[in-house]
Short mmCIF file of C-alpha atoms in Angstrom, two decimals:
data_model
loop_
_atom_site.label_atom_id
_atom_site.label_comp_id
_atom_site.label_asym_id
_atom_site.label_seq_id
_atom_site.Cartn_x
_atom_site.Cartn_y
_atom_site.Cartn_z
CA MET F 1 -5.44 -20.76 26.93
CA THR F 2 -4.67 -21.42 23.27
CA HIS F 3 -2.13 -24.14 22.63
CA PRO F 4 0.95 -22.92 20.70
CA LEU F 5 0.58 -25.68 18.13
CA SER F 6 -3.06 -24.84 17.46
CA ALA F 7 -2.20 -21.14 17.13
CA LEU F 8 0.59 -21.99 14.68
CA ALA F 9 -1.78 -24.20 12.67
CA ALA F 10 -4.38 -21.41 12.55
CA TRP F 11 -1.74 -18.92 11.37
CA HIS F 12 -0.54 -21.35 8.70
CA PHE F 13 -4.13 -21.91 7.51
CA ALA F 14 -4.70 -18.13 7.31
CA CYS F 15 -1.52 -17.75 5.23
CA VAL F 16 -2.58 -20.51 2.83
CA ARG F 17 -6.06 -19.01 2.51
CA GLN F 18 -4.64 -15.57 1.69
CA ALA F 19 -2.24 -17.00 -0.88
CA ALA F 20 -5.07 -18.97 -2.52
CA LEU F 21 -7.25 -15.85 -2.66
CA GLY F 22 -4.38 -13.85 -4.17
CA LEU F 23 -3.77 -16.52 -6.79
CA LEU F 24 -7.48 -16.56 -7.65
CA MET F 25 -7.42 -12.79 -8.10
CA VAL F 26 -4.41 -13.07 -10.42
CA VAL F 27 -6.23 -15.63 -12.56
CA LEU F 28 -9.43 -13.56 -12.72
CA LEU F 29 -7.63 -10.30 -13.50
CA ALA F 30 -5.64 -11.99 -16.25
CA LEU F 31 -8.79 -13.10 -18.07
CA PRO F 32 -9.28 -11.24 -21.38
CA ALA F 33 -12.79 -10.17 -20.40
CA ALA F 34 -11.60 -8.66 -17.12
CA ARG F 35 -8.70 -6.90 -18.80
CA ALA F 36 -10.94 -5.51 -21.53
CA ALA F 37 -13.47 -4.19 -19.01
CA LEU F 38 -10.90 -2.58 -16.71
CA GLU F 39 -8.73 -1.13 -19.49
CA ALA F 40 -11.63 0.24 -21.56
CA SER F 41 -11.50 3.42 -19.49
CA MET F 42 -8.42 5.40 -18.49
CA TRP F 43 -9.58 5.92 -14.91
CA ARG F 44 -10.52 2.26 -14.47
CA HIS F 45 -7.13 1.30 -15.87
CA MET F 46 -5.30 3.21 -13.13
CA VAL F 47 -7.79 3.51 -10.27
CA LEU F 48 -9.32 0.01 -10.38
CA GLN F 49 -7.07 -2.40 -12.24
CA ALA F 50 -3.76 -1.28 -10.72
CA PRO F 51 -4.96 -1.44 -7.08
CA LEU F 52 -6.56 -4.85 -7.72
CA TRP F 53 -3.27 -6.24 -9.04
CA MET F 54 -1.51 -4.78 -6.01
CA LEU F 55 -4.10 -6.30 -3.68
CA ALA F 56 -3.47 -9.69 -5.28
CA GLY F 57 0.24 -9.23 -4.63
CA ALA F 58 -0.41 -8.27 -1.00
CA LEU F 59 -2.50 -11.40 -0.50
CA LEU F 60 0.19 -13.57 -2.08
CA ALA F 61 2.76 -11.99 0.24
CA GLY F 62 0.53 -12.90 3.16
CA GLY F 63 1.06 -16.55 2.26
CA LEU F 64 4.83 -16.36 2.80
CA GLY F 65 6.23 -18.43 5.64
CA LEU F 66 8.44 -17.17 8.45
CA ARG F 67 11.68 -18.19 6.71
CA ALA F 68 10.72 -16.42 3.48
CA ARG F 69 9.76 -13.27 5.38
CA ALA F 70 13.05 -13.35 7.25
CA ARG F 71 14.97 -13.57 3.97
CA VAL F 72 13.01 -10.63 2.58
CA ALA F 73 13.63 -8.61 5.74
CA ARG F 74 17.40 -8.92 5.26
CA TRP F 75 17.37 -6.57 2.27
CA ASN F 76 14.28 -4.60 3.34
CA ALA F 77 15.47 -2.92 6.54
CA HIS F 78 12.78 -0.58 7.91
CA GLY F 79 10.74 -1.29 4.76
CA ILE F 80 12.81 1.19 2.76
CA SER F 81 13.62 -1.06 -0.22
CA GLY F 82 10.05 -2.28 -0.60
CA LEU F 83 8.49 1.17 -0.37
CA LEU F 84 11.06 2.59 -2.80
CA TYR F 85 10.19 -0.11 -5.32
CA ALA F 86 6.45 0.50 -4.89
CA ALA F 87 6.96 4.26 -5.38
CA LEU F 88 8.91 3.68 -8.60
CA VAL F 89 6.22 1.36 -9.98
CA LEU F 90 3.45 3.85 -9.19
CA ALA F 91 5.47 6.66 -10.78
CA LEU F 92 5.95 4.66 -13.98
CA LEU F 93 2.27 3.78 -14.10
CA MET F 94 1.39 7.48 -14.18
CA VAL F 95 3.36 7.96 -17.41
CA PRO F 96 0.77 8.09 -20.23
CA ARG F 97 3.05 6.29 -22.67
CA VAL F 98 3.10 3.24 -20.38
CA LEU F 99 -0.69 2.99 -20.49
CA ASP F 100 -0.68 3.21 -24.29
CA LEU F 101 2.01 0.54 -24.64
CA ALA F 102 0.23 -1.77 -22.19
CA LEU F 103 -2.82 -1.77 -24.45
CA VAL F 104 -0.95 -2.73 -27.63
CA SER F 105 2.01 -4.77 -26.39
CA PRO F 106 1.43 -8.08 -24.56
CA ALA F 107 4.98 -7.94 -23.19
CA VAL F 108 4.45 -4.50 -21.66
CA GLU F 109 1.07 -5.59 -20.29
CA ALA F 110 2.62 -8.65 -18.64
CA ALA F 111 5.46 -6.58 -17.21
CA LYS F 112 3.01 -4.00 -15.88
CA CYS F 113 0.89 -6.64 -14.13
CA ALA F 114 3.92 -8.43 -12.68
CA ALA F 115 5.38 -5.15 -11.42
CA LEU F 116 2.08 -4.24 -9.74
CA VAL F 117 1.84 -7.65 -8.07
CA LEU F 118 5.36 -7.25 -6.71
CA ALA F 119 4.57 -3.69 -5.61
CA GLY F 120 1.57 -4.92 -3.64
CA ALA F 121 3.69 -7.61 -2.01
CA ALA F 122 6.38 -5.04 -1.21
CA LEU F 123 3.86 -2.74 0.43
CA ARG F 124 2.45 -5.61 2.50
CA LEU F 125 5.89 -6.63 3.76
CA SER F 126 7.25 -3.10 4.22
CA TRP F 127 4.48 -0.97 5.71
CA ARG F 128 4.70 -2.05 9.35
CA PRO F 129 8.51 -2.30 9.52
CA ALA F 130 8.71 1.17 7.99
CA GLY F 131 7.22 2.98 10.97
CA LEU F 132 5.63 6.41 10.90
CA VAL F 133 8.70 8.32 9.72
CA VAL F 134 9.41 6.18 6.65
CA GLN F 135 5.69 5.86 5.92
CA GLY F 136 5.41 9.65 5.98
CA PHE F 137 8.38 9.98 3.64
CA PHE F 138 6.83 7.47 1.22
CA LEU F 139 3.41 9.13 1.23
CA GLY F 140 4.99 12.57 1.13
CA ASN F 141 6.50 11.67 -2.23
CA VAL F 142 3.80 9.50 -3.81
CA LEU F 143 0.68 11.51 -2.90
CA PRO F 144 1.93 14.94 -4.09
CA MET F 145 3.11 13.24 -7.28
CA ALA F 146 -0.40 11.85 -7.79
CA VAL F 147 -1.90 15.31 -7.21
CA VAL F 148 0.46 16.96 -9.69
CA VAL F 149 -0.15 14.30 -12.35
CA GLY F 150 -3.90 14.44 -11.74
CA GLN F 151 -3.95 18.21 -12.09
CA LEU F 152 -1.95 17.97 -15.32
CA TYR F 153 -4.51 15.51 -16.67
CA ILE F 154 -7.30 17.93 -15.74
CA ASP F 155 -5.64 21.02 -17.19
CA SER F 156 -4.22 19.47 -20.35
CA PRO F 157 -6.12 20.70 -23.44
CA THR F 158 -4.99 17.69 -25.47
CA ARG F 159 -5.07 13.96 -24.95
CA VAL F 160 -1.99 12.55 -23.24
CA CYS F 161 -2.98 8.95 -24.08
CA ASN F 162 -3.81 8.06 -27.65
CA ALA F 163 -6.14 5.27 -26.54
CA TYR F 164 -8.40 7.37 -24.29
CA LEU F 165 -10.65 10.39 -24.78
CA LEU F 166 -10.13 13.80 -23.21
CA GLY F 167 -13.14 13.46 -20.91
CA ASP F 168 -11.83 10.16 -19.56
CA GLN F 169 -8.47 11.81 -18.95
CA ASP F 170 -10.14 14.61 -16.98
CA ARG F 171 -12.06 12.06 -14.90
CA LEU F 172 -8.85 10.22 -14.06
CA GLY F 173 -7.22 13.46 -12.95
CA GLN F 174 -10.10 14.14 -10.56
CA TRP F 175 -9.85 10.59 -9.18
CA LEU F 176 -6.10 10.92 -8.57
CA VAL F 177 -6.45 14.22 -6.71
CA THR F 178 -9.34 12.92 -4.60
CA ILE F 179 -7.68 9.62 -3.72
CA ALA F 180 -4.44 11.38 -2.74
CA ALA F 181 -6.35 13.75 -0.43
CA VAL F 182 -8.34 10.93 1.17
CA LEU F 183 -5.25 8.75 1.75
CA ALA F 184 -3.39 11.69 3.30
CA MET F 185 -6.28 12.39 5.68
CA VAL F 186 -6.63 8.72 6.65
CA TRP F 187 -2.92 8.42 7.41
CA LEU F 188 -2.85 11.65 9.45
CA VAL F 189 -5.85 10.48 11.49
CA GLN F 190 -4.07 7.18 12.10
CA VAL F 191 -0.93 9.00 13.22
CA ALA F 192 -2.93 11.23 15.58
CA TRP F 193 -4.71 8.20 17.05
CA ARG F 194 -1.45 6.33 17.62
CA VAL F 195 0.18 9.36 19.25
CA ALA F 196 -2.84 9.90 21.51
CA ARG F 197 -2.89 6.22 22.40
CA SER F 198 0.81 6.19 23.29
CA ASP F 199 0.41 9.32 25.41
CA SER F 200 -2.55 7.84 27.29
CA SER F 201 -0.66 4.62 27.94
CA GLU F 202 2.32 6.56 29.29
CA LEU F 203 0.22 8.43 31.88
CA PRO F 204 -0.52 5.37 34.09
CA ALA F 205 3.12 4.33 33.88
CA GLU F 206 4.27 7.80 34.97
CA ALA F 207 1.72 7.80 37.79
CA ALA F 208 2.96 4.40 38.95
CA LYS F 209 6.57 5.62 38.90
CA GLY F 210 5.57 8.70 40.89
CA ALA F 211 3.74 6.60 43.46
CA ALA F 212 6.71 4.26 43.79
CA LYS F 213 9.05 7.23 44.24
CA ASP F 214 6.83 8.69 46.96
CA THR F 215 6.75 5.34 48.73
CA ASP F 216 10.54 5.11 48.62
CA ASN F 217 10.85 8.61 50.06
CA LEU F 218 8.52 7.75 52.92
CA LEU F 219 10.49 4.60 53.71
CA LEU F 220 13.75 6.55 53.69
CA LYS F 221 12.31 9.14 56.11
CA LYS F 222 11.25 6.38 58.49
#
């Protein structure tokens, strides 16, 4: 049997390791070479760089202690505040003007990266408390938005970003539509698995209750 102190020490070590990895990702992503490589293409800017910044934020959030998580949970009931913030950040990132400004303005670039880090942390701290209903509401707003924006990028005859070519814009639109479809399918499969698992776990409990009821009836007859 694992000692409570050793389990607590292992959990603390895992938190520190995640925070260190998140900080390392922040440093690497902030390097000029990494920024230039990821922002050279419109689809890499949104499909690679943005998720990597969010992953760094999620890892940093994993390093929070119990007290810090409790303080966050006070204003993040059922994960609603965190998911709302993440949805707003993702919506702003899909505005072409934001991508253009991030390439020419260091202040906008820093704000974009900081917002994505916080969005990743918010998703990490909000997803489980949200539950299936709030998760479905979040995805039901973000994923259709991504599909609509992606289709607009595909159908637009002109460039929506001054910094990127029309072919790159079309490629980004295809990525957004595909990613939204894949994420929707993955979440629905997860929901189906959880529902099936809960149903299967309820069957033995119902059988046990039925057996106990039959036993009580027999005893009463005697």
